[in-house]
């Protein structure tokens, strides 16, 4: 056997033993619900990733309620699962249940949203820099409008959730230093398309039928898509009369961008589970501690980035 063949064989055996070690592990996943296309995609990617790696995934849909998430985590602990994934609906109120998981020596990985608990209570968190996402959206708007007066309406995500808090803060940072840009209305649309439309209707009424609005900033694409419908029903052209910038990069926003009805989106990958599973496998194997935060990329897409092509690429991905 040549040294090259020996090295290749050793590497293959090492990979096989890690896979065999992790195969059959049971993971509990407490998902928030299905409020958005992005959330649906995250669920799909997590389920298929678990299946590919040979894990048993116990899935629990919390229907937007923290108490359901806490009950699901307690049930995973009682079952003695090998790990717990949780996408926490809000940032506060997790200390007790995370302490229980820690005492049971079950590693917890946070997905896409953060908590304000002590980081020693979870193994790692996989997510984007949520403040940066908002900042990118704000900077894009500031550059796009230049010196023009711009009255902005903002659709916030779920109250008390880390993306709603951080995307608001980041956007405000992005437009800071541009006194011609002002947020004149800001309310939650709970990350849903239906509430995005409803709240946008009240913004339009309050702002001279929408004529006084220069731009909409939505904390996710689904709310933006709902708002686009409201703008059209008010007789205005979204994307032209009212600029639209949001976050997620789901297929429907690319469709809207390709039709000129939305202007920009900041991508949030739905594949949070891949890095989470990699971290867990290393931890199960020899106790390797991952960094406390595993950051995913955030990329800005505008109408110049072939939105029709992006739509085609993404439309079958479980969104
Ligand atoms: O936590 C991530 C956010 O939650 C996504 O941006 C949004 O679409 C979802 O509901």
Coordinates of C-alpha atoms and ligand atoms in Angstrom, one line a residue:
X1 CA 0.0 0.0 0.0
X2 CA 1.4 3.4 -1.0
X3 CA 1.5 6.2 1.6
X4 CA -1.1 8.1 -0.4
X5 CA -3.5 5.1 -0.3
X6 CA -2.8 4.6 3.4
X7 CA -3.6 8.3 4.2
X8 CA -6.8 8.1 2.1
X9 CA -7.9 4.9 3.8
X10 CA -7.2 6.4 7.2
X11 CA -9.2 9.5 6.4
X12 CA -12.1 7.4 5.1
X13 CA -12.1 5.3 8.2
X14 CA -12.1 8.4 10.4
X15 CA -15.0 9.9 8.5
X16 CA -16.9 6.6 8.7
X17 CA -16.4 6.2 12.5
X18 CA -17.6 9.8 13.1
X19 CA -20.7 9.2 11.0
X20 CA -21.3 5.8 12.7
X21 CA -20.8 7.5 16.1
X22 CA -23.4 10.2 15.4
X23 CA -25.9 7.9 13.5
X24 CA -29.0 7.0 15.5
X25 CA -28.6 10.0 17.8
X26 CA -32.0 11.5 18.9
X27 CA -32.4 15.2 18.6
X28 CA -35.3 17.3 19.8
X29 CA -36.2 20.4 17.8
X30 CA -38.4 23.0 19.3
X31 CA -39.4 25.2 16.3
X32 CA -41.3 28.5 16.7
X33 CA -44.0 27.7 14.2
X34 CA -44.6 28.5 10.5
X35 CA -45.0 32.3 10.5
X36 CA -43.0 32.9 7.3
X37 CA -41.6 31.3 4.2
X38 CA -38.2 31.5 5.7
X39 CA -39.3 29.5 8.8
X40 CA -40.9 26.8 6.6
X41 CA -37.6 26.5 4.7
X42 CA -35.6 26.2 8.0
X43 CA -37.9 23.4 9.1
X44 CA -37.5 21.6 5.8
X45 CA -33.7 21.9 5.8
X46 CA -33.4 20.7 9.4
X47 CA -35.6 17.7 8.8
X48 CA -33.8 16.6 5.7
X49 CA -30.3 17.3 7.2
X50 CA -31.2 15.1 10.2
X51 CA -32.4 12.3 7.9
X52 CA -29.3 12.4 5.7
X53 CA -27.1 12.1 8.8
X54 CA -29.2 9.2 10.2
X55 CA -30.5 11.0 13.3
X56 CA -34.0 10.7 14.7
X57 CA -35.5 14.2 14.9
X58 CA -38.3 14.8 17.4
X59 CA -40.0 17.8 16.0
X60 CA -42.3 20.1 18.0
X61 CA -44.1 23.1 16.6
X62 CA -44.7 25.8 19.3
X63 CA -47.2 27.8 17.3
X64 CA -45.5 31.1 18.3
X65 CA -45.9 30.4 22.1
X66 CA -42.9 30.4 24.4
X67 CA -44.8 28.2 27.0
X68 CA -45.1 25.5 24.3
X69 CA -41.4 25.7 23.6
X70 CA -40.6 25.3 27.3
X71 CA -42.9 22.3 27.6
X72 CA -41.4 20.7 24.5
X73 CA -37.8 21.2 25.9
X74 CA -38.9 19.7 29.2
X75 CA -40.3 16.7 27.4
X76 CA -37.1 16.2 25.4
X77 CA -35.2 16.3 28.7
X78 CA -37.5 13.7 30.2
X79 CA -37.0 11.5 27.1
X80 CA -33.2 11.8 27.5
X81 CA -32.5 13.0 23.9
X82 CA -28.9 13.4 22.8
X83 CA -29.3 17.1 21.9
X84 CA -31.9 19.8 21.7
X85 CA -32.2 22.5 19.0
X86 CA -34.4 25.5 19.8
X87 CA -35.3 28.5 17.7
X88 CA -36.4 30.8 20.6
X89 CA -39.5 32.9 19.8
X90 CA -38.5 35.7 22.2
X91 CA -35.2 36.6 23.8
X92 CA -36.1 36.5 27.6
X93 CA -37.4 33.8 30.0
X94 CA -35.1 30.8 29.1
X95 CA -32.9 30.6 32.2
X96 CA -34.8 27.9 34.1
X97 CA -35.4 25.5 31.3
X98 CA -31.8 25.9 29.9
X99 CA -30.5 25.2 33.4
X100 CA -32.6 22.0 33.5
X101 CA -31.1 20.9 30.2
X102 CA -27.6 21.6 31.4
X103 CA -28.2 19.7 34.7
X104 CA -29.3 16.8 32.5
X105 CA -26.1 17.1 30.5
X106 CA -28.0 17.6 27.2
X107 CA -26.3 20.0 24.8
X108 CA -28.6 22.8 23.6
X109 CA -28.0 24.6 20.3
X110 CA -29.9 27.9 19.5
X111 CA -31.0 28.4 15.9
X112 CA -31.4 31.8 14.2
X113 CA -32.7 33.7 17.2
X114 CA -30.7 34.6 20.4
X115 CA -31.6 34.6 24.1
X116 CA -30.4 36.9 26.9
X117 CA -29.4 33.9 29.1
X118 CA -25.8 33.2 30.2
X119 CA -24.0 31.5 27.3
X120 CA -22.8 28.8 29.7
X121 CA -26.4 27.5 29.5
X122 CA -26.1 26.4 25.9
X123 CA -23.5 24.7 23.7
X124 CA -23.6 27.2 20.8
X125 CA -25.9 29.4 18.8
X126 CA -26.0 29.4 15.0
X127 CA -27.3 32.6 13.4
X128 CA -26.6 35.7 11.5
X129 CA -25.4 39.1 12.8
X130 CA -29.0 40.5 13.1
X131 CA -27.8 44.1 13.8
X132 CA -25.6 44.0 10.7
X133 CA -28.6 42.8 8.5
X134 CA -30.6 45.9 9.6
X135 CA -27.6 48.1 9.1
X136 CA -27.0 46.8 5.5
X137 CA -30.7 47.6 4.8
X138 CA -30.4 51.1 6.2
X139 CA -27.2 51.9 4.4
X140 CA -28.7 50.6 1.1
X141 CA -31.7 53.0 1.6
X142 CA -29.5 56.0 2.6
X143 CA -27.3 55.5 -0.6
X144 CA -30.4 55.0 -2.8
X145 CA -32.3 58.1 -1.7
X146 CA -29.2 60.4 -1.4
X147 CA -30.2 63.9 -0.3
X148 CA -34.0 63.5 -0.9
X149 CA -36.3 63.8 2.1
X150 CA -37.5 60.3 2.9
X151 CA -40.3 59.3 5.3
X152 CA -39.9 55.7 6.2
X153 CA -42.4 53.2 7.6
X154 CA -41.2 50.2 9.5
X155 CA -42.8 46.8 9.9
X156 CA -41.2 45.1 13.0
X157 CA -40.9 41.4 13.6
X158 CA -42.4 39.6 16.7
X159 CA -42.2 41.9 19.7
X160 CA -39.4 40.8 22.1
X161 CA -37.7 38.5 19.5
X162 CA -34.0 39.1 18.9
X163 CA -34.4 39.8 15.2
X164 CA -37.0 42.5 15.9
X165 CA -34.8 44.1 18.5
X166 CA -31.6 43.9 16.5
X167 CA -32.8 44.6 13.0
X168 CA -34.5 47.8 14.3
X169 CA -31.3 48.9 16.0
X170 CA -29.1 48.0 13.0
X171 CA -31.4 49.9 10.6
X172 CA -31.3 53.0 12.8
X173 CA -27.5 52.8 12.8
X174 CA -27.5 52.4 9.0
X175 CA -29.5 55.7 8.5
X176 CA -27.8 57.6 11.3
X177 CA -26.0 60.7 10.0
X178 CA -28.7 61.1 7.3
X179 CA -31.2 63.5 8.8
X180 CA -33.2 63.5 5.6
X181 CA -34.3 59.9 6.4
X182 CA -36.9 59.6 9.2
X183 CA -38.9 56.7 10.5
X184 CA -42.4 58.1 10.8
X185 CA -44.4 54.9 11.6
X186 CA -43.2 51.7 13.2
X187 CA -45.3 48.8 14.4
X188 CA -45.1 45.0 14.6
X189 CA -46.4 42.8 11.8
X190 CA -45.3 39.7 13.8
X191 CA -43.2 38.4 10.8
X192 CA -46.4 37.4 9.0
X193 CA -47.7 38.3 5.5
X194 CA -51.3 38.9 6.7
X195 CA -50.3 41.3 9.5
X196 CA -47.7 43.0 7.2
X197 CA -50.6 43.8 4.8
X198 CA -52.9 44.9 7.6
X199 CA -50.4 47.2 9.4
X200 CA -49.3 48.7 6.0
X201 CA -52.9 49.6 5.4
X202 CA -53.0 51.7 8.6
X203 CA -49.6 53.3 7.7
X204 CA -51.0 54.2 4.2
X205 CA -54.1 55.8 5.8
X206 CA -52.0 57.7 8.3
X207 CA -49.6 59.0 5.6
X208 CA -51.9 60.8 3.1
X209 CA -53.0 57.6 1.4
X210 CA -49.3 56.6 1.1
X211 CA -48.3 59.7 -0.8
X212 CA -46.1 60.9 2.1
X213 CA -44.2 57.6 2.4
X214 CA -40.9 57.2 0.5
X215 CA -39.8 53.8 1.8
X216 CA -40.9 50.7 3.6
X217 CA -38.4 48.8 5.8
X218 CA -39.8 45.3 6.8
X219 CA -37.9 43.0 9.2
X220 CA -38.8 40.1 6.9
X221 CA -39.8 39.5 3.3
X222 CA -43.1 38.0 4.1
X223 CA -44.3 41.2 5.8
X224 CA -42.9 43.1 2.8
X225 CA -44.9 40.9 0.4
X226 CA -48.1 41.5 2.4
X227 CA -47.4 45.3 2.4
X228 CA -46.7 45.3 -1.4
X229 CA -50.3 44.1 -1.9
X230 CA -51.6 46.9 0.4
X231 CA -49.6 49.5 -1.5
X232 CA -51.0 48.2 -4.8
X233 CA -54.6 48.2 -3.5
X234 CA -54.0 51.9 -2.4
X235 CA -53.3 52.7 -6.1
X236 CA -49.5 53.2 -5.7
X237 CA -46.6 51.4 -7.3
X238 CA -44.5 49.5 -4.8
X239 CA -40.8 49.6 -5.7
X240 CA -41.3 53.0 -7.4
X241 CA -43.7 55.2 -5.4
X242 CA -42.6 53.5 -2.2
X243 CA -39.2 51.8 -2.1
X244 CA -39.3 48.3 -0.4
X245 CA -36.3 46.8 1.5
X246 CA -36.5 43.8 3.7
X247 CA -34.7 40.7 5.0
X248 CA -34.6 36.9 4.3
X249 CA -34.2 36.5 0.5
X250 CA -37.1 34.1 0.1
X251 CA -38.3 33.3 -3.5
X252 CA -41.4 35.5 -3.4
X253 CA -39.4 38.6 -2.7
X254 CA -37.2 37.8 -5.7
X255 CA -40.3 37.5 -7.8
X256 CA -41.5 40.9 -6.5
X257 CA -38.0 42.3 -7.3
X258 CA -38.1 40.9 -10.8
X259 CA -41.4 42.6 -11.4
X260 CA -40.1 45.9 -10.0
X261 CA -42.3 45.8 -6.9
X262 CA -39.5 45.3 -4.3
X263 CA -36.0 46.8 -4.3
X264 CA -33.6 45.0 -2.0
X265 CA -33.4 42.1 0.5
X266 CA -30.6 40.9 2.9
X267 CA -30.2 37.1 2.8
X268 CA -30.6 34.9 5.8
X269 CA -29.7 31.3 5.1
X270 CA -32.3 28.8 6.3
X271 CA -29.5 26.2 6.7
X272 CA -28.9 26.8 10.4
X273 CA -29.0 23.1 11.1
X274 CA -25.9 22.1 9.0
X275 CA -23.4 24.0 11.2
X276 CA -25.4 23.0 14.3
X277 CA -25.1 19.3 13.4
X278 CA -21.4 19.6 12.6
X279 CA -20.8 21.2 16.1
X280 CA -22.8 18.5 17.8
X281 CA -20.9 15.7 16.1
X282 CA -17.6 17.1 17.2
X283 CA -18.9 17.5 20.7
X284 CA -20.4 14.0 20.9
X285 CA -17.1 12.6 19.5
X286 CA -14.6 14.0 22.0
X287 CA -16.2 16.9 23.8
X288 CA -14.9 19.6 21.4
X289 CA -16.5 22.9 22.5
X290 CA -17.6 25.0 19.5
X291 CA -17.4 28.8 19.6
X292 CA -20.4 30.2 21.4
X293 CA -21.7 31.8 18.2
X294 CA -21.4 30.4 14.7
X295 CA -22.2 33.2 12.3
X296 CA -23.9 32.7 8.9
X297 CA -23.4 35.1 6.0
X298 CA -25.7 38.1 5.2
X299 CA -25.7 39.2 1.6
X300 CA -27.5 42.1 0.0
X301 CA -29.5 41.5 -3.2
X302 CA -30.9 44.3 -5.3
X303 CA -32.8 44.5 -8.6
X304 CA -29.4 44.4 -10.3
X305 CA -28.7 40.9 -9.0
X306 CA -30.8 38.9 -11.5
X307 CA -33.9 38.5 -9.2
X308 CA -35.7 36.3 -11.8
X309 CA -32.7 33.9 -11.8
X310 CA -32.6 33.9 -8.0
X311 CA -36.3 33.1 -7.9
X312 CA -35.8 30.1 -10.2
X313 CA -32.9 28.8 -8.1
X314 CA -34.8 29.0 -4.8
X315 CA -38.4 28.2 -5.6
X316 CA -38.1 24.5 -5.1
X317 CA -36.1 24.6 -1.8
X318 CA -38.9 24.2 0.7
X319 CA -39.8 27.9 1.2
Ligands
LIG1 O1 -35.5 34.5 13.2 C1 -35.5 34.7 11.9 C2 -36.7 35.4 11.4 O2 -37.9 34.6 11.8 C3 -36.8 35.4 9.9 O3 -36.3 36.6 9.3 C4 -38.3 35.5 9.7 O4 -38.8 35.4 8.4 C5 -38.7 34.5 10.7 O5 -40.0 34.3 10.9

